[in-house]
mmCIF file of C-alpha atoms and ligand atoms in Angstrom:
data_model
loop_
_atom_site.group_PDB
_atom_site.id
_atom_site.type_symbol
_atom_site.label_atom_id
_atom_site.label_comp_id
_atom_site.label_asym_id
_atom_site.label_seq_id
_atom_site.Cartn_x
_atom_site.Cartn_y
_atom_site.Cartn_z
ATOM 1 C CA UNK A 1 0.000 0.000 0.000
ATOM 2 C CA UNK A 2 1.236 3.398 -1.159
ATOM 3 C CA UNK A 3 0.397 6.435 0.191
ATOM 4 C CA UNK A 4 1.154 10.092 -1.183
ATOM 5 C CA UNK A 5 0.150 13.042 -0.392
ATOM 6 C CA UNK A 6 0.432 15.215 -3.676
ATOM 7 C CA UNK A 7 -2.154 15.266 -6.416
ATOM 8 C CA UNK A 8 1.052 14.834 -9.153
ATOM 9 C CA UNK A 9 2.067 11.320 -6.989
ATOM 10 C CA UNK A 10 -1.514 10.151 -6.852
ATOM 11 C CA UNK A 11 -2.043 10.910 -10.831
ATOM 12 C CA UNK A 12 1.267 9.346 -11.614
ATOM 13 C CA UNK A 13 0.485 6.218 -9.865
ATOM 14 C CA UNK A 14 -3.291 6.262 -10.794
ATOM 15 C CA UNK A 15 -2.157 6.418 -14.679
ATOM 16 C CA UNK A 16 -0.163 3.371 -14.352
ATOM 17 C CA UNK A 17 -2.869 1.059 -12.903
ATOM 18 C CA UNK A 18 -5.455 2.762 -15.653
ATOM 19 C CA UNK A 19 -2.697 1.242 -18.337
ATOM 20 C CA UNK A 20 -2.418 -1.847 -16.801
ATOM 21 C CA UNK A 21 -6.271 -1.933 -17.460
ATOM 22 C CA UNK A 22 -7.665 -2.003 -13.704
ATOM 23 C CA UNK A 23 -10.593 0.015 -12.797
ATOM 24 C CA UNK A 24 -10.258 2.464 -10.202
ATOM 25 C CA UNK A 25 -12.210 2.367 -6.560
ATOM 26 C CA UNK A 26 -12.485 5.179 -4.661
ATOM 27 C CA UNK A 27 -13.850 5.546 -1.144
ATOM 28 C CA UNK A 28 -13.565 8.663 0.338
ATOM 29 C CA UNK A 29 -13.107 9.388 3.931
ATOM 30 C CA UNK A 30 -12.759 11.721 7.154
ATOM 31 C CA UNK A 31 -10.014 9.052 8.636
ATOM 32 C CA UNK A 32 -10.388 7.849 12.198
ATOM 33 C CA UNK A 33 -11.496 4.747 10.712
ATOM 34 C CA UNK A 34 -13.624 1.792 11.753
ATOM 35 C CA UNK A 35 -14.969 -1.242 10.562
ATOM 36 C CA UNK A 36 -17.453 0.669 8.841
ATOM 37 C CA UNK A 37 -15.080 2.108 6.087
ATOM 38 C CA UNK A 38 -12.803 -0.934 6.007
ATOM 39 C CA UNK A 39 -16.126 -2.691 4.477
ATOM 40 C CA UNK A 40 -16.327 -0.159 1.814
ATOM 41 C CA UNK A 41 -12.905 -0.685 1.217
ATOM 42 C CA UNK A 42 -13.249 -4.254 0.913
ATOM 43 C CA UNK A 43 -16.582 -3.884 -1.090
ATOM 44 C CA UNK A 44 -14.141 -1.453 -3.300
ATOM 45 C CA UNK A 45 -11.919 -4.138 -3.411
ATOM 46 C CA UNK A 46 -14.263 -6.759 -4.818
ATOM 47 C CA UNK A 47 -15.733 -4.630 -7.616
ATOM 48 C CA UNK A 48 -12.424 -2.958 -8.969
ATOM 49 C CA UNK A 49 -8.751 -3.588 -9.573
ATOM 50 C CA UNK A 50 -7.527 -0.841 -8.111
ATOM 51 C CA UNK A 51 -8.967 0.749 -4.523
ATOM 52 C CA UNK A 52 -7.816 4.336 -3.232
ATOM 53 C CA UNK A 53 -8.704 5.452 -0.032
ATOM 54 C CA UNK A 54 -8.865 9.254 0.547
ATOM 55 C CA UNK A 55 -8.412 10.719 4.475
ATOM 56 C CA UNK A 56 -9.004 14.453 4.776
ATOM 57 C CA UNK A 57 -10.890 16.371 7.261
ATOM 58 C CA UNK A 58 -12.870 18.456 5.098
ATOM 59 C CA UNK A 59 -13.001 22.027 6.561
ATOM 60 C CA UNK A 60 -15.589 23.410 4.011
ATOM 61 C CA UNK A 61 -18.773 20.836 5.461
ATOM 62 C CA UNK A 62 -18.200 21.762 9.374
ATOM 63 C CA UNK A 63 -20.392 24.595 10.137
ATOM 64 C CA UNK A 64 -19.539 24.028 13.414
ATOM 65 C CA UNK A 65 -15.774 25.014 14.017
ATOM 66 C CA UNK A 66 -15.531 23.293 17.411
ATOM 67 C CA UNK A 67 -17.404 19.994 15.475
ATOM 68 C CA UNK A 68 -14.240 20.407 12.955
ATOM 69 C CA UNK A 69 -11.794 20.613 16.260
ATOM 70 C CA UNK A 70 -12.966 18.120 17.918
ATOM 71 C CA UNK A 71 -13.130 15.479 14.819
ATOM 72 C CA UNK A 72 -11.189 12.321 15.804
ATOM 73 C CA UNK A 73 -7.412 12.463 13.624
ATOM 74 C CA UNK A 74 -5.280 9.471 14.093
ATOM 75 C CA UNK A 75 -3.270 8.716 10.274
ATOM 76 C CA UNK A 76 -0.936 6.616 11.764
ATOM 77 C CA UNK A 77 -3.547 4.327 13.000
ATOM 78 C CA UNK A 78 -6.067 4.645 10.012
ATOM 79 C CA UNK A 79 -3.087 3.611 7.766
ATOM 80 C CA UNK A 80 -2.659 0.748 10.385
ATOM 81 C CA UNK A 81 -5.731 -0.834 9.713
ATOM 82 C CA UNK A 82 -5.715 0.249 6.028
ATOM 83 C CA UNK A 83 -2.498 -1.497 5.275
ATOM 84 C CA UNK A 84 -4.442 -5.223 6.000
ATOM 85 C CA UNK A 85 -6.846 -4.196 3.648
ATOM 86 C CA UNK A 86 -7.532 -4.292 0.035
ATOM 87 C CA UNK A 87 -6.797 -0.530 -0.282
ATOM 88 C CA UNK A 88 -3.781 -0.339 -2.807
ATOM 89 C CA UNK A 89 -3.209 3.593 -2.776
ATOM 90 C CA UNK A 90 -3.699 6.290 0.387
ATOM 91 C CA UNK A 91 -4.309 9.549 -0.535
ATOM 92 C CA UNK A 92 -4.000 11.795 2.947
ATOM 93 C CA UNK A 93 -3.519 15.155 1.909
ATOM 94 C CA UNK A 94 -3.015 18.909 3.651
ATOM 95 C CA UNK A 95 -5.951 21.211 3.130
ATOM 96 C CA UNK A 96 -3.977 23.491 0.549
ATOM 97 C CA UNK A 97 -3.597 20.628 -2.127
ATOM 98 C CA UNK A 98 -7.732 20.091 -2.039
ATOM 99 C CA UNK A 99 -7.922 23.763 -1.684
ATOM 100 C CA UNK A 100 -5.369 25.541 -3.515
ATOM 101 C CA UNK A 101 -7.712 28.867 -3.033
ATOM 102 C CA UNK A 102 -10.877 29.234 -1.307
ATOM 103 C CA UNK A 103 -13.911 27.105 -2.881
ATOM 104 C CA UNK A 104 -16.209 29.850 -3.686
ATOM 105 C CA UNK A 105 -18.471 27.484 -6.066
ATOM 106 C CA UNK A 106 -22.443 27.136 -4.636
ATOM 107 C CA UNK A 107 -24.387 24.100 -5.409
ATOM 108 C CA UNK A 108 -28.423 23.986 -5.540
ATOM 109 C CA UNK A 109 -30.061 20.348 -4.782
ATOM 110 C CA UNK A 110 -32.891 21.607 -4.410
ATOM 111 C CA UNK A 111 -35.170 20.536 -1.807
ATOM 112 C CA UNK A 112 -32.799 17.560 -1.561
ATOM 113 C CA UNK A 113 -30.994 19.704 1.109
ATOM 114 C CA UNK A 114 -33.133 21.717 2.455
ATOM 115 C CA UNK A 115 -34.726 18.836 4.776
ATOM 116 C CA UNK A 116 -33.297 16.982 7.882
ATOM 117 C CA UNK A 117 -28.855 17.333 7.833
ATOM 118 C CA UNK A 118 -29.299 20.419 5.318
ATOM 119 C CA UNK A 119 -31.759 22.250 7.554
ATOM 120 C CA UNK A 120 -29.933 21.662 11.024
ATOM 121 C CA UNK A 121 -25.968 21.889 9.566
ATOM 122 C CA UNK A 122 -26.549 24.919 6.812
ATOM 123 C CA UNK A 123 -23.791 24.813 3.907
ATOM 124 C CA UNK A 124 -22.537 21.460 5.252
ATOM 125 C CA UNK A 125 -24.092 19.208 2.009
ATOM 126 C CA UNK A 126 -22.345 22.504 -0.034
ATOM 127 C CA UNK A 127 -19.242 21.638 1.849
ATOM 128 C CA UNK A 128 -19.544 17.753 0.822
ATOM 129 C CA UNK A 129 -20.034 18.684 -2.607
ATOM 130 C CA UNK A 130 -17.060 21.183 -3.313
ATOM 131 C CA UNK A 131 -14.798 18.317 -1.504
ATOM 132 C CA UNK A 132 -16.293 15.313 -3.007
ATOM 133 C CA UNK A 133 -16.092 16.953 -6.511
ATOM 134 C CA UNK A 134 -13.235 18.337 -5.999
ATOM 135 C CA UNK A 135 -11.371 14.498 -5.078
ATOM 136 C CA UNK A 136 -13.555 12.891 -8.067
ATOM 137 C CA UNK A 137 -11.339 15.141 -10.619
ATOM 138 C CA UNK A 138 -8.323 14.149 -8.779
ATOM 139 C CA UNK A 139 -9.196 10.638 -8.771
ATOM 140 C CA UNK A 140 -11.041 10.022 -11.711
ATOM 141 C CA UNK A 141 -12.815 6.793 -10.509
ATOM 142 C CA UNK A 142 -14.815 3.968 -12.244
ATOM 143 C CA UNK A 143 -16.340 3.790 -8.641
ATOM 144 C CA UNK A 144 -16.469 5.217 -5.541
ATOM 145 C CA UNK A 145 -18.460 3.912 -2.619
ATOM 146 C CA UNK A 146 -20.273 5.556 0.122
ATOM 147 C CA UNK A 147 -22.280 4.077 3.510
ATOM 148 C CA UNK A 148 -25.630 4.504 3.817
ATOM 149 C CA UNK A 149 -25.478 5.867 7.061
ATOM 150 C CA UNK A 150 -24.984 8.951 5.699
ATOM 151 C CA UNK A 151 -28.667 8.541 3.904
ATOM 152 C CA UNK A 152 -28.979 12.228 2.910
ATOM 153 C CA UNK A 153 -25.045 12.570 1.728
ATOM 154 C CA UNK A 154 -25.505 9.830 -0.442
ATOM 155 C CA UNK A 155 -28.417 11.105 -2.397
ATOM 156 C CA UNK A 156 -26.935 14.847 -2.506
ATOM 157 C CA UNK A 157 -23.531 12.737 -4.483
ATOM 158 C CA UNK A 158 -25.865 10.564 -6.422
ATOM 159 C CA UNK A 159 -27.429 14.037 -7.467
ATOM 160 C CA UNK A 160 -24.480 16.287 -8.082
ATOM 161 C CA UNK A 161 -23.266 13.127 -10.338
ATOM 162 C CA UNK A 162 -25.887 13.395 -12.466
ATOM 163 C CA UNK A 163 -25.970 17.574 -12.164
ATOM 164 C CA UNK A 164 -22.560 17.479 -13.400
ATOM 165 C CA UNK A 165 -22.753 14.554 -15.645
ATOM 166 C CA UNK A 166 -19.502 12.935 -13.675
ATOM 167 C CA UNK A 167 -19.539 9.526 -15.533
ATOM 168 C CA UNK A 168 -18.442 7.995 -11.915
ATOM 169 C CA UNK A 169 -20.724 4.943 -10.552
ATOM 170 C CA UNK A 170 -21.729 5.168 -7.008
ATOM 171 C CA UNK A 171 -22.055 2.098 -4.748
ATOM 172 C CA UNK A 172 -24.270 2.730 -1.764
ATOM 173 C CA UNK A 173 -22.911 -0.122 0.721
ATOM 174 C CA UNK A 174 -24.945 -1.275 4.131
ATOM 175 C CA UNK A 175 -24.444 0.304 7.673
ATOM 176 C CA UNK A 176 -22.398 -1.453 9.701
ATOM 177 C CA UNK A 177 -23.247 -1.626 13.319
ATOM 178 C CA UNK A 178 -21.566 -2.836 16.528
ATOM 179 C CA UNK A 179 -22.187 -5.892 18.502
ATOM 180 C CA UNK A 180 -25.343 -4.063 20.318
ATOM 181 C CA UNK A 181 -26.977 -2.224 17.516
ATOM 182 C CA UNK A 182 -24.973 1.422 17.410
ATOM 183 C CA UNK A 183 -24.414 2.357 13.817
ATOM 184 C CA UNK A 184 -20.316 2.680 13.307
ATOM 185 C CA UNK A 185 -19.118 5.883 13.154
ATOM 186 C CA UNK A 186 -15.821 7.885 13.970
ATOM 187 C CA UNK A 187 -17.485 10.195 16.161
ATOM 188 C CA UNK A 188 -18.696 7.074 18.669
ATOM 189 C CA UNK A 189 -14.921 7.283 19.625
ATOM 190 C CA UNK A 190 -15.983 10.939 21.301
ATOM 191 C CA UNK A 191 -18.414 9.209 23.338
ATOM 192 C CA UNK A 192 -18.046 8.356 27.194
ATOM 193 C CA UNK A 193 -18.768 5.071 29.038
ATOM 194 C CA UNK A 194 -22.314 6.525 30.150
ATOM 195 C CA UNK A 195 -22.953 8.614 26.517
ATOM 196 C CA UNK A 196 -21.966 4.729 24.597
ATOM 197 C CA UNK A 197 -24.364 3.168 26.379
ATOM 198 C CA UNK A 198 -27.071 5.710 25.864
ATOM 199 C CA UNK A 199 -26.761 5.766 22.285
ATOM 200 C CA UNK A 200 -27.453 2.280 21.838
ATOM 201 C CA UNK A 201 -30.632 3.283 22.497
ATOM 202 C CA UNK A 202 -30.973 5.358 19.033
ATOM 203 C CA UNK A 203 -30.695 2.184 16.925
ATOM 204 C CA UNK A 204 -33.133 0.168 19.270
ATOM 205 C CA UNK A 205 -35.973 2.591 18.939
ATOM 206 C CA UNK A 206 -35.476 2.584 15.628
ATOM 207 C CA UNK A 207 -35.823 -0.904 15.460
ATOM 208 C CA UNK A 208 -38.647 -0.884 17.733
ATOM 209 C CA UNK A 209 -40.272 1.584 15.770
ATOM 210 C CA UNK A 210 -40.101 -0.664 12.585
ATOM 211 C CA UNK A 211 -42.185 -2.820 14.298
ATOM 212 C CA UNK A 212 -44.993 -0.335 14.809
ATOM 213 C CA UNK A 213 -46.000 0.454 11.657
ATOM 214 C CA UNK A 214 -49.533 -1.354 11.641
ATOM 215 C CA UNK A 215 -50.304 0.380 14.577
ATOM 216 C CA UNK A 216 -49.570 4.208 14.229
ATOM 217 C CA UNK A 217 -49.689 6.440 12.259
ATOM 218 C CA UNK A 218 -46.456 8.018 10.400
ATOM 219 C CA UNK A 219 -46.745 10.967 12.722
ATOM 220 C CA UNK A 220 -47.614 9.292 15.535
ATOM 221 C CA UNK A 221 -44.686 7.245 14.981
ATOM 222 C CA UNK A 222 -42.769 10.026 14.381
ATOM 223 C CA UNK A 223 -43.638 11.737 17.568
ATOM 224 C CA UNK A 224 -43.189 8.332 19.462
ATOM 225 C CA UNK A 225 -39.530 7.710 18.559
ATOM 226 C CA UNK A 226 -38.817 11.539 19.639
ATOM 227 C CA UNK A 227 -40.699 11.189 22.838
ATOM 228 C CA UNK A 228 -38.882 7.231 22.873
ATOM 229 C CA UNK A 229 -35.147 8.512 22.452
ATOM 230 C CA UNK A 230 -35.595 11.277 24.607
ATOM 231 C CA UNK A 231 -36.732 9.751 27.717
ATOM 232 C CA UNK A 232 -33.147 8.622 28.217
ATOM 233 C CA UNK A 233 -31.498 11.779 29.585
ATOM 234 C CA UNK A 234 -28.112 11.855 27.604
ATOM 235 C CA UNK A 235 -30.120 11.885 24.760
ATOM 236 C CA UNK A 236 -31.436 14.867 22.810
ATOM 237 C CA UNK A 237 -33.567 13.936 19.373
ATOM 238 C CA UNK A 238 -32.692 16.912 16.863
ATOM 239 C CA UNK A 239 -35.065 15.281 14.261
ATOM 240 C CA UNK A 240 -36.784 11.910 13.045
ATOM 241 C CA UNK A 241 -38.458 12.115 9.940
ATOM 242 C CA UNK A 242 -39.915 9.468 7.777
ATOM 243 C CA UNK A 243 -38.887 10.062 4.280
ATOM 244 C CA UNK A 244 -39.391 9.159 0.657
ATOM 245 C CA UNK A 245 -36.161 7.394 -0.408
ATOM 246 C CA UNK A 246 -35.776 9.355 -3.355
ATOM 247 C CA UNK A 247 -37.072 12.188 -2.766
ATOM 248 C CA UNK A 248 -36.443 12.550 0.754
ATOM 249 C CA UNK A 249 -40.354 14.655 1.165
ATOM 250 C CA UNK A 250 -41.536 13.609 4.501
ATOM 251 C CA UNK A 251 -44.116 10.684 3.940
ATOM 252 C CA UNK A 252 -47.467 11.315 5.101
ATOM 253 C CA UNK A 253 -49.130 8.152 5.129
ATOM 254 C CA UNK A 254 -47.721 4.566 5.158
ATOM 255 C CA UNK A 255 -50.010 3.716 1.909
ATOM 256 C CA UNK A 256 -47.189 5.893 -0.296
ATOM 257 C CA UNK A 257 -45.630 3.615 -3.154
ATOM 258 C CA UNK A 258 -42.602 4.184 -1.750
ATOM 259 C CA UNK A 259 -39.740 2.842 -0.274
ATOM 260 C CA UNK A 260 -39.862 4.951 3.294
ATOM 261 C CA UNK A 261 -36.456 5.928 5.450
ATOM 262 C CA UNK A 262 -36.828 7.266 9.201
ATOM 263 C CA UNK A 263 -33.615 9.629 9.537
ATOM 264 C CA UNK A 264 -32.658 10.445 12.697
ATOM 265 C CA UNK A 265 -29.976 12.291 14.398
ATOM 266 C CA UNK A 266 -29.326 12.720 18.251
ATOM 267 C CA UNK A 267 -27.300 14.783 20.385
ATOM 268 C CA UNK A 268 -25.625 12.481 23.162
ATOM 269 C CA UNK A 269 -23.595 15.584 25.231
ATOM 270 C CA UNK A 270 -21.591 16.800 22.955
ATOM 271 C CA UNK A 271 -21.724 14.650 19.856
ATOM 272 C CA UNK A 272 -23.797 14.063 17.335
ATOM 273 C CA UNK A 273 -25.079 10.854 15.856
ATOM 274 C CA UNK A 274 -27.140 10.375 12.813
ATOM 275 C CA UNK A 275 -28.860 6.486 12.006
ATOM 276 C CA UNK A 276 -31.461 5.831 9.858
ATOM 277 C CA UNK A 277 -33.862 2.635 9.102
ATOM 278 C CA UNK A 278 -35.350 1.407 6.055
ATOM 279 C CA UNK A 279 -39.028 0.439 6.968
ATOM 280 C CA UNK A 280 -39.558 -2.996 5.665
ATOM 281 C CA UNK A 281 -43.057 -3.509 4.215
ATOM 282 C CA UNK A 282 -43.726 -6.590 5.949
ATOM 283 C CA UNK A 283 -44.707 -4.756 8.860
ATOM 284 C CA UNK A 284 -46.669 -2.459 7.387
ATOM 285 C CA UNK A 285 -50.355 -3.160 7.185
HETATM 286 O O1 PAF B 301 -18.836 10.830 4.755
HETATM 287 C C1 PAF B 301 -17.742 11.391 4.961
HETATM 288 O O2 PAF B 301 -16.874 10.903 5.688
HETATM 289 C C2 PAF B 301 -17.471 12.735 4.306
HETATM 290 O O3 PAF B 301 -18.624 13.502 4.237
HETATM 291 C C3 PAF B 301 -16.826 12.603 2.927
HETATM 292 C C4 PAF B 301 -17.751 11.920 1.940
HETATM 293 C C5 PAF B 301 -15.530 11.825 3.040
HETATM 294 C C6 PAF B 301 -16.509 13.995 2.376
HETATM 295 O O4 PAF B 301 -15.629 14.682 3.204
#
């Protein structure tokens, strides 16, 4: 495993596998990895020749400049665990090689960001899409792969892809949760004994909640997973919604031909932790 930290290095060495035929994964991260990544890494690894993984703590999507101080940042271990993985090529550069000179560029997805993430972090999805476009013309990839955690995020890429007809494929890949439910991510490392045991209880109401669709309503179910999360006093629901996949409109009524998300995200202290849940029709009457 190689890892560079210069757009020249990366394109050099990019070039070379593109010769030798292999198509290029790319999975694109904050660092302070976990298992989570390291399966889009391997997923990477299965459905192209060649996988880079990115690690960069994007300034430009924090609109919170303690949230950007406080990120987790650890290289040497996230190239640890990287290096027994089927990522060929790190890419782990210093904010002036993604950003030259200030972004200044604005996107518009519509009312794709004006709900849930895009309403409560303003300019952060604008932040994710000068970054991630901005690593896509570095990289050029056949692929790049994204968890669906990060519900919202994925459908803003999916979206600017085919805004800016980007000819790159992108491969939404499962959540991946620990032993008791919580949904992987880096900022669960910011989390105390008392806070990690309280935020199991985001994914378990969640859970619960999937089995209560023949009996409420979406907005009483909606107002029962707020009322649910928040009896537990570390917690702090900042929304639930129940949303159209594809659109991501708030779904009124469970008889919508749709395939219906509940998006969450939870303040536990300090940090914040988003989840979301896929309502599966079986239980829905
Ligand atoms: O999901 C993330 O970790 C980030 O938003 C991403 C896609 C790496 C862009 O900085």
């Amino acid at each position: 495993m190689q890892v560079v930290k210069h757009i020249n290095e990366l394109r050099t060495l990019l070039d070379h596998s593109r010769k030798e035929g292999l198509t290029i994964g790319f999975v694109p991260t904050m660092g302070a990895l976990h298992a989570g990544h390291l399966s889009l890494v391997e997923l990477a690894g299965q459905q192209t020749g060649f996988v880079v993984v990115s690690i960069f703590v994007n300034p430009t999507q924090f609109n919170d400049k303690a949230d950007l101080d406080r990120y987790p940042r650890d290289l040497q271990k996230d190239l640890d665990l990287l290096s027994s993985s089927l990522c060929q090529l790190v890419f782990a550069p210093e904010p002036n090689e993604i950003y030259p000179e200030p972004d200044t560029r604005q996107f518009n997805f519509g009312t794709l960001e004006q709900v849930m993430e895009g309403k409560f972090r303003p300019g952060h999805f604008n932040g994710v899409a000068q970054v991630v476009s901005r690593l896509f013309d570095i990289v050029q990839p056949d692929k790049a792969f994204f968890g669906q955690k990060d519900f919202q995020q994925l459908a803003i890429i999916r979206e600017m892809v085919r805004k800016m007809k980007l000819g790159v494929e992108i491969v939404s890949c499962p959540i991946i949760r620990e032993a008791d439910g919580l949904a992987m991510s880096s900022r669960n490392m910011l989390l105390d004994a008392v806070q990690r045991q309280s935020a199991v209880h985001i994914s378990a109401t969640l859970s619960e909640a999937n089995n209560k669709t023949g009996d409420l309503s979406v907005e009483e179910l909606c107002r029962w997973v707020i009322a649910r999360i928040n009896e537990n006093e570390q917690l702090k629901t900042e929304y639930f919604e129940i949303v159209n996949s594809l659109t991501l409109m708030p779904v009124m009524s469970w008889d919508e031909p749709c395939v219906k998300v509940g998006c969450i995200a939870v303040h536990c202290g300090k940090v914040r932790l988003i989840d979301n849940i896929e309502f599966t029709k079986k239980s829905i009457q």
